[in-house]
C-alpha cells in the first residue's frame, strides 16, 4: 500500500516549467480510498500567472504553421499509442474506470489527437461575391479563420484523457493557447498528456495545467478578461453558472443528460441486449450519454426485461485494475450515498428494484428499476451511476413523449425495423443526436456531439470544435 511519503508529488505546469505550488491536496483512489498522489491546489495568484503566460504565448502559436501544429498532434498520438498501458493504468487508478474500458479510452484518445492533427490542415475560409450588392462591385472579399486566443478548458472526471483531448486537440490544431483545469479527482491523466506535449515539442506556455478547486481556478478562468473562450464539460449546474458569469466570452458547454432508448416491436432482442446492458453500466454509468431510460413496446416488454436482467447478472463487480471487472467504484463515497437515496425514493413511489440496489464497499451494484414514475429523481434527473429504468409503453408516440419530457437533450436512440417509424422519430426527438438502431451511448470522436436544453450549447467533434475555437475575419480588397 502506498504511504504519503512515497506517493508521487505533482507540480503545476506553467510556461513549460513544472512549478511547486503553495498548497497541495491528497488524491485518493475511489476504489480503495488509498492515497495515490499529492496534487497542487493552485491559488488565484498561481492560476493568474498561468493565464498571463498563455496570453503571452498567443503570438507564438498564432504564427506556427499548420503543418507544424499537425506534426505536434501526430507526435502526441504516437507517443500515447506507445504508452497506452501506462496511460490506461493512470485512468483506472484515479477514476476507478475498469481497466479494459480505460484501454478503450486511450485508444479513442489516440484517434482524437489524430483527427485534431488532420483538422489543423483544413481550416478554410471562403470567397464572398461582394459584387452581388450594388455597392460591392470591383471588390474582392474573403474570410480567414484565426485562433481565438487563450482558451480556458475545464474538464470532468469521467473520461479524464479523451475529454481533455477534445479540448486540447482542437485548441492546438487551431493555433490557440490553453489553460487546462482538470477535475480534482482525475488530474493525473492531464499531467501525463502534458508531458507528452512537451516531448512532442509544443512551445512553452501553449499548454498550462493548473489543478485546484473548480471554485478557485475554474471561476478565475471564467472571469479573467485575458481568456477568450471557455470550453467546459461537466454538470449542468456548474455549466449554467459558468454561462451566467462568462460575459461576452465564447462558451461551449457539454453537459449531462438522462439518455433514453425506444425499443419497437419485432426486434431480435438477442442481437441488442448485450449492447443495451453495456450502454447502461459501462464506466459505472458515469457517462453523459449513459443509457438511463428504456421505453419498450408492451408486447416486447417481458422478454426484454427478462433478457436484460439475465445479462446484467453476469456482470462482475470489483477492482478496476482487474481485467475481469465490468463495474467498479463510483467516483466518491458521497455519490454512493446519493444514488442509494435516489433508489430508495423510486421504491417509495412504487417502482420495483428488479436487481441491484445495494452498495458493496464503494461499488453500487448494477441496478435495474421497473415502472419508475416520471417524477422520481432516477427518471427526471441525471443518475450518473449504474442505474437503468425499463418502462412499458403502448405506442411509439407515447415513447417519444416520454423521451422528450426531459430537461435534457443530448442523444437518444431507437431500435426499429420500420423505416417510417425511424424517420418520424428522428424528426420528433428533441436532442443533439438520434441513433437509429443503436443505443444513445454511441459516440465516435469526429462526429458532431453536443446537446440541446440543459445538455449544453455548442458542438465538439474535432472539425466542429475547431470552428468554435476560431474567429472569422473578413478581408475586403477595393479595386476601384
Ligand atoms: P462537475 O462537478 O460539473 O465538474 C466539472 C469540472 O468543473 C471540474 O473540473 C470541476 O472542478 C469544475 N468546476 C466545479 N465548480 C466550478 C465552478 N464553480 N466554476 C468553474 N469550474 C468548476 O462535473 P463532474 O462531476 O466532473 O462530471 C460529471 C458531469 O459531466 C455529468 O453531468 C456528465 O453528464 C457531464 N459530462 C458531459 C459530457 C458531454 O460531453 N456532454 C461528457 C462527460 C461528462 P472540481 O473537480 O475541482 O470540482
Short mmCIF file of C-alpha atoms and ligand atoms in Angstrom, two decimals:
data_model
loop_
_atom_site.label_atom_id
_atom_site.label_comp_id
_atom_site.label_asym_id
_atom_site.label_seq_id
_atom_site.Cartn_x
_atom_site.Cartn_y
_atom_site.Cartn_z
CA UNK A 1 0.00 0.00 0.00
CA UNK A 2 1.29 3.46 -0.87
CA UNK A 3 2.16 5.73 2.02
CA UNK A 4 2.06 9.51 1.93
CA UNK A 5 5.88 9.57 1.90
CA UNK A 6 6.19 7.51 -1.28
CA UNK A 7 3.28 8.79 -3.36
CA UNK A 8 4.09 10.96 -6.38
CA UNK A 9 4.03 14.69 -5.78
CA UNK A 10 2.91 16.60 -8.86
CA UNK A 11 3.56 20.21 -9.81
CA UNK A 12 1.75 22.86 -11.84
CA UNK A 13 2.73 23.20 -15.49
CA UNK A 14 3.13 26.90 -16.21
CA UNK A 15 5.17 28.30 -19.08
CA UNK A 16 6.80 24.96 -19.83
CA UNK A 17 8.09 24.53 -16.25
CA UNK A 18 6.84 22.23 -13.53
CA UNK A 19 6.33 24.66 -10.67
CA UNK A 20 5.85 23.84 -6.97
CA UNK A 21 2.55 25.14 -5.66
CA UNK A 22 1.93 26.81 -2.29
CA UNK A 23 -0.70 24.25 -1.33
CA UNK A 24 -1.27 20.56 -2.03
CA UNK A 25 -4.09 18.10 -1.50
CA UNK A 26 -4.10 14.31 -1.32
CA UNK A 27 -5.59 12.32 -4.18
CA UNK A 28 -7.25 9.04 -3.21
CA UNK A 29 -8.26 6.02 -5.25
CA UNK A 30 -12.07 5.98 -5.50
CA UNK A 31 -11.95 2.18 -5.19
CA UNK A 32 -9.64 1.64 -2.22
CA UNK A 33 -9.50 5.20 -0.80
CA UNK A 34 -5.72 4.72 -0.68
CA UNK A 35 -3.67 7.91 -1.23
CA UNK A 36 -2.24 7.80 -4.77
CA UNK A 37 -0.67 11.25 -5.26
CA UNK A 38 -0.20 14.75 -3.92
CA UNK A 39 -1.78 17.29 -6.22
CA UNK A 40 -1.19 21.06 -6.33
CA UNK A 41 -4.19 23.12 -5.26
CA UNK A 42 -3.44 26.32 -7.17
CA UNK A 43 -4.16 29.68 -5.61
CA UNK A 44 -5.72 32.53 -7.60
CA UNK A 45 -2.26 34.07 -7.99
CA UNK A 46 -0.81 30.86 -9.43
CA UNK A 47 -3.76 30.41 -11.81
CA UNK A 48 -3.48 34.05 -12.85
CA UNK A 49 0.20 33.55 -13.66
CA UNK A 50 -0.72 30.63 -15.94
CA UNK A 51 -3.28 32.82 -17.73
CA UNK A 52 -0.66 35.56 -18.23
CA UNK A 53 1.86 33.08 -19.66
CA UNK A 54 -0.79 31.63 -22.01
CA UNK A 55 -1.71 35.19 -23.03
CA UNK A 56 1.91 35.94 -23.89
CA UNK A 57 2.33 32.68 -25.82
CA UNK A 58 -0.58 33.54 -28.18
CA UNK A 59 1.63 35.13 -30.83
CA UNK A 60 3.97 32.11 -30.99
CA UNK A 61 1.05 29.74 -31.53
CA UNK A 62 -0.71 32.07 -33.97
CA UNK A 63 2.42 32.20 -36.13
CA UNK A 64 3.09 28.46 -36.04
CA UNK A 65 2.28 26.99 -39.46
CA UNK A 66 -0.45 24.39 -39.77
CA UNK A 67 1.89 21.56 -40.75
CA UNK A 68 3.88 22.11 -37.54
CA UNK A 69 0.76 22.12 -35.35
CA UNK A 70 -0.32 18.92 -37.09
CA UNK A 71 3.12 17.34 -36.52
CA UNK A 72 2.98 18.04 -32.78
CA UNK A 73 -0.50 16.50 -32.52
CA UNK A 74 0.55 13.46 -34.58
CA UNK A 75 3.57 13.01 -32.33
CA UNK A 76 1.38 13.13 -29.20
CA UNK A 77 -0.88 10.48 -30.75
CA UNK A 78 2.07 8.18 -31.48
CA UNK A 79 3.70 8.70 -28.05
CA UNK A 80 0.37 7.91 -26.41
CA UNK A 81 -0.05 4.78 -28.52
CA UNK A 82 3.39 3.59 -27.36
CA UNK A 83 2.49 4.20 -23.71
CA UNK A 84 -1.12 3.04 -23.88
CA UNK A 85 -0.90 0.58 -20.98
CA UNK A 86 0.66 3.14 -18.67
CA UNK A 87 -1.98 5.70 -19.67
CA UNK A 88 -4.83 3.23 -19.05
CA UNK A 89 -3.40 2.41 -15.63
CA UNK A 90 -3.42 6.09 -14.70
CA UNK A 91 -7.06 6.49 -15.80
CA UNK A 92 -8.09 3.36 -13.96
CA UNK A 93 -6.27 4.24 -10.75
CA UNK A 94 -7.53 7.80 -10.43
CA UNK A 95 -11.12 7.26 -11.64
CA UNK A 96 -11.86 3.55 -10.89
CA UNK A 97 -12.68 3.02 -14.56
CA UNK A 98 -12.35 -0.72 -15.25
CA UNK A 99 -9.01 -1.27 -16.98
CA UNK A 100 -10.43 -2.73 -20.20
CA UNK A 101 -12.68 0.35 -20.56
CA UNK A 102 -9.70 2.57 -19.73
CA UNK A 103 -7.69 0.95 -22.55
CA UNK A 104 -10.63 1.73 -24.83
CA UNK A 105 -10.49 5.36 -23.71
CA UNK A 106 -6.78 5.55 -24.51
CA UNK A 107 -7.35 4.12 -28.00
CA UNK A 108 -10.05 6.74 -28.57
CA UNK A 109 -7.76 9.49 -27.27
CA UNK A 110 -5.09 8.49 -29.79
CA UNK A 111 -7.72 8.77 -32.51
CA UNK A 112 -8.92 12.14 -31.19
CA UNK A 113 -5.40 13.61 -31.45
CA UNK A 114 -5.01 12.12 -34.94
CA UNK A 115 -8.28 13.75 -36.03
CA UNK A 116 -7.08 17.03 -34.47
CA UNK A 117 -3.83 16.80 -36.49
CA UNK A 118 -5.86 16.36 -39.67
CA UNK A 119 -8.17 19.27 -38.84
CA UNK A 120 -5.17 21.56 -38.31
CA UNK A 121 -4.54 21.26 -42.05
CA UNK A 122 -8.03 22.15 -43.25
CA UNK A 123 -9.06 25.38 -41.60
CA UNK A 124 -10.61 27.12 -44.58
CA UNK A 125 -12.25 30.45 -45.26
CA UNK A 126 -14.42 31.34 -48.25
CA UNK A 127 -14.58 33.90 -51.02
CA UNK A 128 -17.52 36.29 -50.82
CA UNK A 129 -19.11 37.51 -54.09
CA UNK A 130 -19.23 41.15 -52.93
CA UNK A 131 -20.46 42.35 -56.35
CA UNK A 132 -23.80 40.71 -55.59
CA UNK A 133 -24.58 44.01 -53.83
CA UNK A 134 -24.74 47.25 -55.82
CA UNK A 135 -22.14 48.91 -53.64
CA UNK A 136 -19.78 45.94 -53.81
CA UNK A 137 -18.53 45.98 -57.40
CA UNK A 138 -14.84 45.68 -58.04
CA UNK A 139 -14.09 44.40 -54.60
CA UNK A 140 -12.69 41.07 -53.52
CA UNK A 141 -13.81 39.66 -50.17
CA UNK A 142 -12.65 36.58 -48.38
CA UNK A 143 -12.75 35.19 -44.88
CA UNK A 144 -9.99 33.63 -42.83
CA UNK A 145 -10.34 31.78 -39.54
CA UNK A 146 -7.95 32.99 -36.85
CA UNK A 147 -7.18 31.47 -33.46
CA UNK A 148 -9.41 32.84 -30.73
CA UNK A 149 -6.53 33.29 -28.23
CA UNK A 150 -6.39 31.86 -24.72
CA UNK A 151 -8.81 29.01 -24.09
CA UNK A 152 -9.80 28.02 -20.56
CA UNK A 153 -10.56 24.28 -20.64
CA UNK A 154 -12.45 22.83 -17.69
CA UNK A 155 -12.93 19.05 -17.76
CA UNK A 156 -14.82 16.35 -15.80
CA UNK A 157 -13.64 13.14 -14.17
CA UNK A 158 -15.40 10.51 -16.27
CA UNK A 159 -13.20 10.48 -19.41
CA UNK A 160 -10.12 12.17 -17.98
CA UNK A 161 -7.96 11.61 -21.06
CA UNK A 162 -10.29 11.69 -24.04
CA UNK A 163 -12.37 14.68 -22.92
CA UNK A 164 -9.17 16.62 -22.31
CA UNK A 165 -8.15 15.65 -25.86
CA UNK A 166 -11.46 17.05 -27.14
CA UNK A 167 -10.36 20.44 -25.84
CA UNK A 168 -6.56 20.48 -26.10
CA UNK A 169 -6.54 18.76 -29.55
CA UNK A 170 -8.71 21.28 -31.43
CA UNK A 171 -7.28 24.22 -29.47
CA UNK A 172 -3.73 23.41 -30.64
CA UNK A 173 -4.98 22.49 -34.14
CA UNK A 174 -6.45 26.00 -34.41
CA UNK A 175 -3.32 27.73 -33.04
CA UNK A 176 -4.57 28.72 -29.61
CA UNK A 177 -3.02 28.54 -26.16
CA UNK A 178 -4.68 26.78 -23.24
CA UNK A 179 -5.01 26.83 -19.51
CA UNK A 180 -6.35 23.40 -18.58
CA UNK A 181 -8.19 22.84 -15.28
CA UNK A 182 -8.91 19.11 -14.97
CA UNK A 183 -11.38 17.63 -12.47
CA UNK A 184 -9.86 17.46 -8.98
CA UNK A 185 -10.37 13.69 -8.83
CA UNK A 186 -8.60 12.98 -12.15
CA UNK A 187 -5.61 15.31 -12.63
CA UNK A 188 -3.02 12.58 -13.35
CA UNK A 189 -4.26 11.93 -16.90
CA UNK A 190 -3.81 15.63 -17.69
CA UNK A 191 -0.29 15.78 -16.24
CA UNK A 192 0.59 12.68 -18.29
CA UNK A 193 -0.69 14.20 -21.54
CA UNK A 194 1.07 17.49 -20.81
CA UNK A 195 4.37 15.60 -20.54
CA UNK A 196 3.71 14.06 -23.96
CA UNK A 197 3.05 17.50 -25.44
CA UNK A 198 6.36 18.74 -24.04
CA UNK A 199 8.13 15.73 -25.56
CA UNK A 200 6.37 16.40 -28.88
CA UNK A 201 7.81 19.91 -28.97
CA UNK A 202 4.87 22.15 -28.06
CA UNK A 203 6.30 25.59 -27.21
CA UNK A 204 6.37 26.59 -23.52
CA UNK A 205 3.21 28.39 -22.39
CA UNK A 206 0.98 26.92 -25.11
CA UNK A 207 -0.45 24.34 -22.70
CA UNK A 208 -0.58 25.08 -18.99
CA UNK A 209 -2.07 22.66 -16.46
CA UNK A 210 -3.46 24.25 -13.33
CA UNK A 211 -5.04 21.88 -10.84
CA UNK A 212 -7.11 23.04 -7.90
CA UNK A 213 -10.68 23.60 -6.94
CA UNK A 214 -13.29 24.50 -9.54
CA UNK A 215 -14.43 27.36 -7.36
CA UNK A 216 -10.97 28.96 -7.34
CA UNK A 217 -9.22 28.04 -10.62
CA UNK A 218 -12.36 27.43 -12.70
CA UNK A 219 -14.06 30.64 -11.66
CA UNK A 220 -10.91 32.68 -12.29
CA UNK A 221 -10.68 31.30 -15.84
CA UNK A 222 -14.31 32.15 -16.44
CA UNK A 223 -13.97 35.75 -15.23
CA UNK A 224 -10.47 36.71 -16.44
CA UNK A 225 -10.59 39.04 -19.48
CA UNK A 226 -7.36 37.58 -20.93
CA UNK A 227 -9.23 34.29 -21.54
CA UNK A 228 -11.25 34.48 -24.79
CA UNK A 229 -13.15 31.23 -24.58
CA UNK A 230 -14.29 28.69 -22.02
CA UNK A 231 -14.76 25.13 -23.15
CA UNK A 232 -16.46 23.22 -20.35
CA UNK A 233 -17.59 19.64 -19.97
CA UNK A 234 -19.33 18.80 -16.73
CA UNK A 235 -22.57 19.02 -14.82
CA UNK A 236 -25.46 21.26 -15.91
CA UNK A 237 -25.44 23.21 -12.62
CA UNK A 238 -21.82 24.29 -13.00
CA UNK A 239 -22.26 24.84 -16.76
CA UNK A 240 -25.18 27.22 -16.27
CA UNK A 241 -23.26 29.09 -13.57
CA UNK A 242 -20.29 29.46 -15.96
CA UNK A 243 -22.53 30.77 -18.71
CA UNK A 244 -24.00 33.36 -16.34
CA UNK A 245 -20.56 34.61 -15.34
CA UNK A 246 -18.69 34.46 -18.66
CA UNK A 247 -19.98 37.73 -20.13
CA UNK A 248 -19.02 38.04 -23.80
CA UNK A 249 -16.55 35.14 -23.80
CA UNK A 250 -17.32 32.34 -26.20
CA UNK A 251 -18.61 29.40 -24.18
CA UNK A 252 -19.03 25.78 -25.21
CA UNK A 253 -20.93 23.65 -22.70
CA UNK A 254 -21.06 19.86 -22.89
CA UNK A 255 -23.36 18.92 -20.03
CA UNK A 256 -25.35 15.99 -18.69
CA UNK A 257 -28.42 14.01 -19.70
CA UNK A 258 -30.80 11.18 -18.84
CA UNK A 259 -30.42 9.50 -22.24
CA UNK A 260 -33.25 7.30 -23.46
CA UNK A 261 -33.84 4.41 -25.85
CA UNK A 262 -37.07 3.24 -27.53
CA UNK A 263 -37.48 -0.44 -28.40
CA UNK A 264 -40.08 -1.11 -31.11
CA UNK A 265 -41.92 -4.33 -31.84
CA UNK A 266 -40.25 -7.13 -33.81
CA UNK A 267 -36.68 -6.50 -32.67
CA UNK A 268 -34.39 -9.52 -32.33
CA UNK A 269 -33.54 -8.93 -28.69
CA UNK A 270 -30.66 -11.40 -28.63
CA UNK A 271 -28.87 -9.08 -31.03
CA UNK A 272 -29.29 -5.92 -28.95
CA UNK A 273 -29.43 -6.87 -25.26
CA UNK A 274 -25.71 -7.03 -24.53
CA UNK A 275 -25.23 -3.62 -26.17
CA UNK A 276 -28.06 -2.15 -24.07
CA UNK A 277 -26.54 -3.56 -20.89
CA UNK A 278 -23.14 -2.15 -21.83
CA UNK A 279 -24.73 1.25 -22.53
CA UNK A 280 -26.33 1.29 -19.10
CA UNK A 281 -23.42 0.11 -16.96
CA UNK A 282 -20.19 0.93 -18.79
CA UNK A 283 -17.90 3.04 -16.58
CA UNK A 284 -20.44 2.54 -13.77
CA UNK A 285 -23.00 4.56 -15.77
CA UNK A 286 -20.82 7.65 -15.32
CA UNK A 287 -21.13 8.60 -18.97
CA UNK A 288 -23.02 11.67 -20.16
CA UNK A 289 -24.91 9.51 -22.71
CA UNK A 290 -25.25 6.52 -20.42
CA UNK A 291 -28.45 4.61 -21.15
CA UNK A 292 -30.72 5.67 -18.28
CA UNK A 293 -34.30 5.24 -19.55
CA UNK A 294 -35.60 2.44 -21.78
CA UNK A 295 -39.15 2.52 -23.19
CA UNK A 296 -40.23 -0.85 -24.61
CA UNK A 297 -43.40 -1.54 -26.63
CA UNK A 298 -45.75 -3.59 -24.44
CA UNK A 299 -45.69 -6.87 -26.34
CA UNK A 300 -41.85 -6.96 -26.14
CA UNK A 301 -41.60 -5.77 -22.55
CA UNK A 302 -41.50 -9.03 -20.54
CA UNK A 303 -38.97 -10.68 -22.83
CA UNK A 304 -36.79 -7.55 -22.90
CA UNK A 305 -36.78 -7.28 -19.10
CA UNK A 306 -36.05 -10.97 -18.60
CA UNK A 307 -33.11 -10.95 -21.04
CA UNK A 308 -31.78 -7.64 -19.74
CA UNK A 309 -31.79 -8.96 -16.17
CA UNK A 310 -30.13 -12.24 -17.16
CA UNK A 311 -27.34 -10.35 -18.86
CA UNK A 312 -26.95 -7.80 -16.07
CA UNK A 313 -26.49 -10.56 -13.52
CA UNK A 314 -23.41 -11.84 -15.41
CA UNK A 315 -21.53 -8.54 -14.82
CA UNK A 316 -18.57 -8.76 -12.45
CA UNK A 317 -18.00 -6.07 -9.89
CA UNK A 318 -14.58 -5.46 -8.34
CA UNK A 319 -11.14 -3.91 -8.54
CA UNK A 320 -10.83 -1.57 -11.57
CA UNK A 321 -7.34 -2.89 -12.31
CA UNK A 322 -8.62 -6.46 -12.67
CA UNK A 323 -9.27 -7.11 -16.39
CA UNK A 324 -12.31 -9.24 -15.50
CA UNK A 325 -14.09 -6.34 -13.75
CA UNK A 326 -17.09 -4.83 -15.55
CA UNK A 327 -18.31 -2.44 -12.85
CA UNK A 328 -16.20 -0.81 -10.12
CA UNK A 329 -16.46 2.02 -7.59
CA UNK A 330 -18.35 5.25 -8.07
CA UNK A 331 -16.19 8.34 -8.12
CA UNK A 332 -16.76 9.14 -4.42
CA UNK A 333 -18.46 7.73 -1.31
CA UNK A 334 -20.86 10.70 -1.45
CA UNK A 335 -22.06 9.51 -4.88
CA UNK A 336 -22.81 6.05 -3.45
CA UNK A 337 -24.86 7.71 -0.73
CA UNK A 338 -26.74 9.91 -3.22
CA UNK A 339 -27.61 7.08 -5.58
CA UNK A 340 -28.83 4.82 -2.75
CA UNK A 341 -31.14 7.66 -1.67
CA UNK A 342 -32.47 8.04 -5.22
CA UNK A 343 -33.14 4.29 -5.46
CA UNK A 344 -34.96 4.44 -2.12
CA UNK A 345 -37.08 7.35 -3.36
CA UNK A 346 -38.00 5.41 -6.54
CA UNK A 347 -39.06 2.42 -4.41
CA UNK A 348 -41.17 4.64 -2.15
CA UNK A 349 -43.01 5.96 -5.18
CA UNK A 350 -43.96 2.46 -6.36
CA UNK A 351 -41.09 1.29 -8.59
CA UNK A 352 -39.68 -2.25 -8.48
CA UNK A 353 -35.94 -2.79 -7.98
CA UNK A 354 -35.54 -5.83 -10.22
CA UNK A 355 -31.84 -6.33 -9.47
CA UNK A 356 -29.06 -4.49 -7.62
CA UNK A 357 -29.98 -1.53 -5.48
CA UNK A 358 -27.27 -2.06 -2.89
CA UNK A 359 -23.68 -0.97 -2.40
CA UNK A 360 -20.70 -3.28 -1.92
CA UNK A 361 -17.95 -1.10 -0.48
CA UNK A 362 -17.80 1.90 -2.80
CA UNK A 363 -19.40 -0.01 -5.66
CA UNK A 364 -23.09 0.36 -6.47
CA UNK A 365 -24.42 -2.90 -7.87
CA UNK A 366 -25.76 -2.63 -11.44
CA UNK A 367 -29.36 -1.69 -10.74
CA UNK A 368 -32.46 -2.22 -12.89
CA UNK A 369 -35.62 -0.36 -11.91
CA UNK A 370 -39.03 -1.20 -13.38
CA UNK A 371 -42.05 1.10 -13.61
CA UNK A 372 -40.40 4.18 -12.12
CA UNK A 373 -42.73 7.15 -12.24
CA UNK A 374 -41.64 10.06 -14.37
CA UNK A 375 -41.30 12.39 -11.39
CA UNK A 376 -38.81 10.27 -9.43
CA UNK A 377 -35.22 11.52 -9.46
CA UNK A 378 -33.92 8.36 -11.19
CA UNK A 379 -36.16 9.27 -14.11
CA UNK A 380 -36.08 13.03 -14.46
CA UNK A 381 -32.55 13.84 -13.26
CA UNK A 382 -29.20 12.53 -14.42
CA UNK A 383 -28.37 9.42 -12.33
CA UNK A 384 -24.71 9.19 -13.44
CA UNK A 385 -24.45 5.73 -11.86
CA UNK A 386 -25.10 2.09 -12.86
CA UNK A 387 -28.87 2.50 -12.75
CA UNK A 388 -31.31 1.99 -15.61
CA UNK A 389 -35.10 2.18 -15.82
CA UNK A 390 -37.21 -0.02 -18.07
CA UNK A 391 -40.79 1.10 -18.64
CA UNK A 392 -43.63 -0.25 -20.78
CA UNK A 393 -45.27 1.93 -23.45
CA UNK A 394 -48.32 1.33 -25.65
CA UNK A 395 -47.18 3.23 -28.74
CA UNK A 396 -44.08 4.79 -30.28
CA UNK A 397 -45.76 8.20 -29.96
CA UNK A 398 -46.10 7.69 -26.22
CA UNK A 399 -42.43 6.67 -26.01
CA UNK A 400 -41.34 9.79 -27.92
CA UNK A 401 -43.33 11.94 -25.47
CA UNK A 402 -41.52 10.34 -22.53
CA UNK A 403 -38.10 10.78 -24.14
CA UNK A 404 -38.78 14.44 -24.89
CA UNK A 405 -40.27 15.05 -21.45
CA UNK A 406 -36.85 15.89 -20.02
CA UNK A 407 -34.88 18.99 -19.17
CA UNK A 408 -32.00 17.35 -21.09
CA UNK A 409 -31.47 16.56 -24.77
CA UNK A 410 -28.08 15.07 -25.59
CA UNK A 411 -28.66 11.86 -27.58
CA UNK A 412 -31.48 9.31 -27.91
CA UNK A 413 -31.87 6.02 -29.73
CA UNK A 414 -34.48 3.72 -31.22
CA UNK A 415 -34.41 0.09 -32.29
CA UNK A 416 -36.99 -0.41 -35.03
CA UNK A 417 -37.39 -2.41 -38.24
CA UNK A 418 -39.81 0.15 -39.66
CA UNK A 419 -38.16 2.81 -41.79
CA UNK A 420 -41.17 5.15 -41.49
CA UNK A 421 -41.06 4.94 -37.70
CA UNK A 422 -37.31 5.60 -37.77
CA UNK A 423 -37.74 8.69 -39.96
CA UNK A 424 -40.59 10.07 -37.87
CA UNK A 425 -38.78 9.52 -34.58
CA UNK A 426 -35.54 11.09 -35.89
CA UNK A 427 -37.61 14.16 -36.72
CA UNK A 428 -39.57 14.32 -33.48
CA UNK A 429 -36.89 13.72 -30.86
CA UNK A 430 -35.58 16.98 -29.43
CA UNK A 431 -31.92 16.04 -28.84
CA UNK A 432 -28.47 16.77 -30.29
CA UNK A 433 -28.14 13.31 -31.89
CA UNK A 434 -30.52 10.47 -32.80
CA UNK A 435 -29.20 6.91 -33.15
CA UNK A 436 -31.30 4.65 -35.37
CA UNK A 437 -30.86 1.01 -34.40
CA UNK A 438 -28.38 1.80 -31.68
CA UNK A 439 -28.25 2.94 -28.08
CA UNK A 440 -27.90 6.67 -27.32
CA UNK A 441 -24.44 5.90 -25.92
CA UNK A 442 -22.85 5.68 -29.39
CA UNK A 443 -20.06 8.17 -29.99
CA UNK A 444 -17.01 8.28 -32.19
CA UNK A 445 -14.79 11.26 -31.81
CA UNK A 446 -15.08 13.17 -35.07
CA UNK A 447 -18.88 13.26 -35.20
CA UNK A 448 -20.66 16.47 -34.13
CA UNK A 449 -21.51 15.95 -30.49
CA UNK A 450 -23.47 18.15 -28.13
CA UNK A 451 -26.89 18.79 -26.76
CA UNK A 452 -29.97 20.95 -26.56
CA UNK A 453 -31.82 22.22 -23.47
CA UNK A 454 -29.80 21.67 -20.27
CA UNK A 455 -27.43 19.31 -22.09
CA UNK A 456 -25.49 22.30 -23.32
CA UNK A 457 -24.60 24.57 -26.19
CA UNK A 458 -22.05 24.22 -28.99
CA UNK A 459 -20.62 21.08 -30.54
CA UNK A 460 -17.48 19.01 -30.06
CA UNK A 461 -16.03 16.58 -32.61
CA UNK A 462 -12.78 17.94 -33.98
CA UNK A 463 -13.99 19.84 -37.03
CA UNK A 464 -16.83 21.44 -35.06
CA UNK A 465 -14.65 22.29 -32.06
CA UNK A 466 -12.05 23.93 -34.33
CA UNK A 467 -14.83 26.10 -35.74
CA UNK A 468 -15.83 27.19 -32.23
CA UNK A 469 -12.19 27.84 -31.30
CA UNK A 470 -11.53 30.23 -34.19
CA UNK A 471 -12.77 33.73 -35.07
CA UNK A 472 -13.93 34.54 -38.57
CA UNK A 473 -12.20 37.59 -40.05
CA UNK A 474 -13.32 39.26 -43.28
CA UNK A 475 -10.77 40.86 -45.63
CA UNK A 476 -12.02 43.17 -48.40
CA UNK A 477 -9.86 44.50 -51.27
CA UNK A 478 -11.08 47.59 -53.02
CA UNK A 479 -10.01 47.54 -56.69
CA UNK A 480 -11.91 50.68 -57.71
P1 LIG B 1 -18.60 18.87 -12.42
O1 LIG B 1 -18.72 18.62 -10.96
O2 LIG B 1 -19.50 19.86 -13.04
O3 LIG B 1 -17.07 19.28 -12.66
C1 LIG B 1 -16.57 19.51 -13.95
C2 LIG B 1 -15.41 20.47 -13.85
O4 LIG B 1 -15.87 21.75 -13.43
C3 LIG B 1 -14.35 20.05 -12.83
O5 LIG B 1 -13.07 20.35 -13.33
C4 LIG B 1 -14.71 20.93 -11.64
O6 LIG B 1 -13.64 21.13 -10.75
C5 LIG B 1 -15.10 22.21 -12.34
N1 LIG B 1 -15.88 23.15 -11.52
C6 LIG B 1 -16.60 22.88 -10.41
N2 LIG B 1 -17.18 24.02 -9.94
C7 LIG B 1 -16.82 25.01 -10.79
C8 LIG B 1 -17.10 26.40 -10.85
N3 LIG B 1 -17.88 26.98 -9.96
N4 LIG B 1 -16.57 27.11 -11.87
C9 LIG B 1 -15.79 26.52 -12.80
N5 LIG B 1 -15.48 25.21 -12.79
C10 LIG B 1 -15.99 24.46 -11.80
O7 LIG B 1 -18.77 17.52 -13.25
P2 LIG B 1 -18.15 16.09 -12.98
O8 LIG B 1 -18.83 15.52 -11.79
O9 LIG B 1 -16.66 16.14 -13.02
O10 LIG B 1 -18.62 15.34 -14.30
C11 LIG B 1 -19.88 14.78 -14.44
C12 LIG B 1 -20.79 15.63 -15.30
O11 LIG B 1 -20.18 15.89 -16.55
C13 LIG B 1 -22.08 14.90 -15.63
O12 LIG B 1 -23.16 15.80 -15.52
C14 LIG B 1 -21.88 14.47 -17.07
O13 LIG B 1 -23.06 14.23 -17.79
C15 LIG B 1 -21.11 15.61 -17.60
N6 LIG B 1 -20.41 15.20 -18.83
C16 LIG B 1 -20.86 15.67 -20.03
C17 LIG B 1 -20.23 15.27 -21.21
C18 LIG B 1 -20.66 15.80 -22.55
O14 LIG B 1 -19.85 15.73 -23.49
N7 LIG B 1 -21.86 16.32 -22.70
C19 LIG B 1 -19.17 14.37 -21.16
C20 LIG B 1 -18.76 13.91 -19.91
C21 LIG B 1 -19.38 14.34 -18.75
P3 LIG B 1 -13.52 20.25 -9.40
O15 LIG B 1 -13.32 18.84 -9.84
O16 LIG B 1 -12.36 20.84 -8.73
O17 LIG B 1 -14.81 20.43 -8.66
#
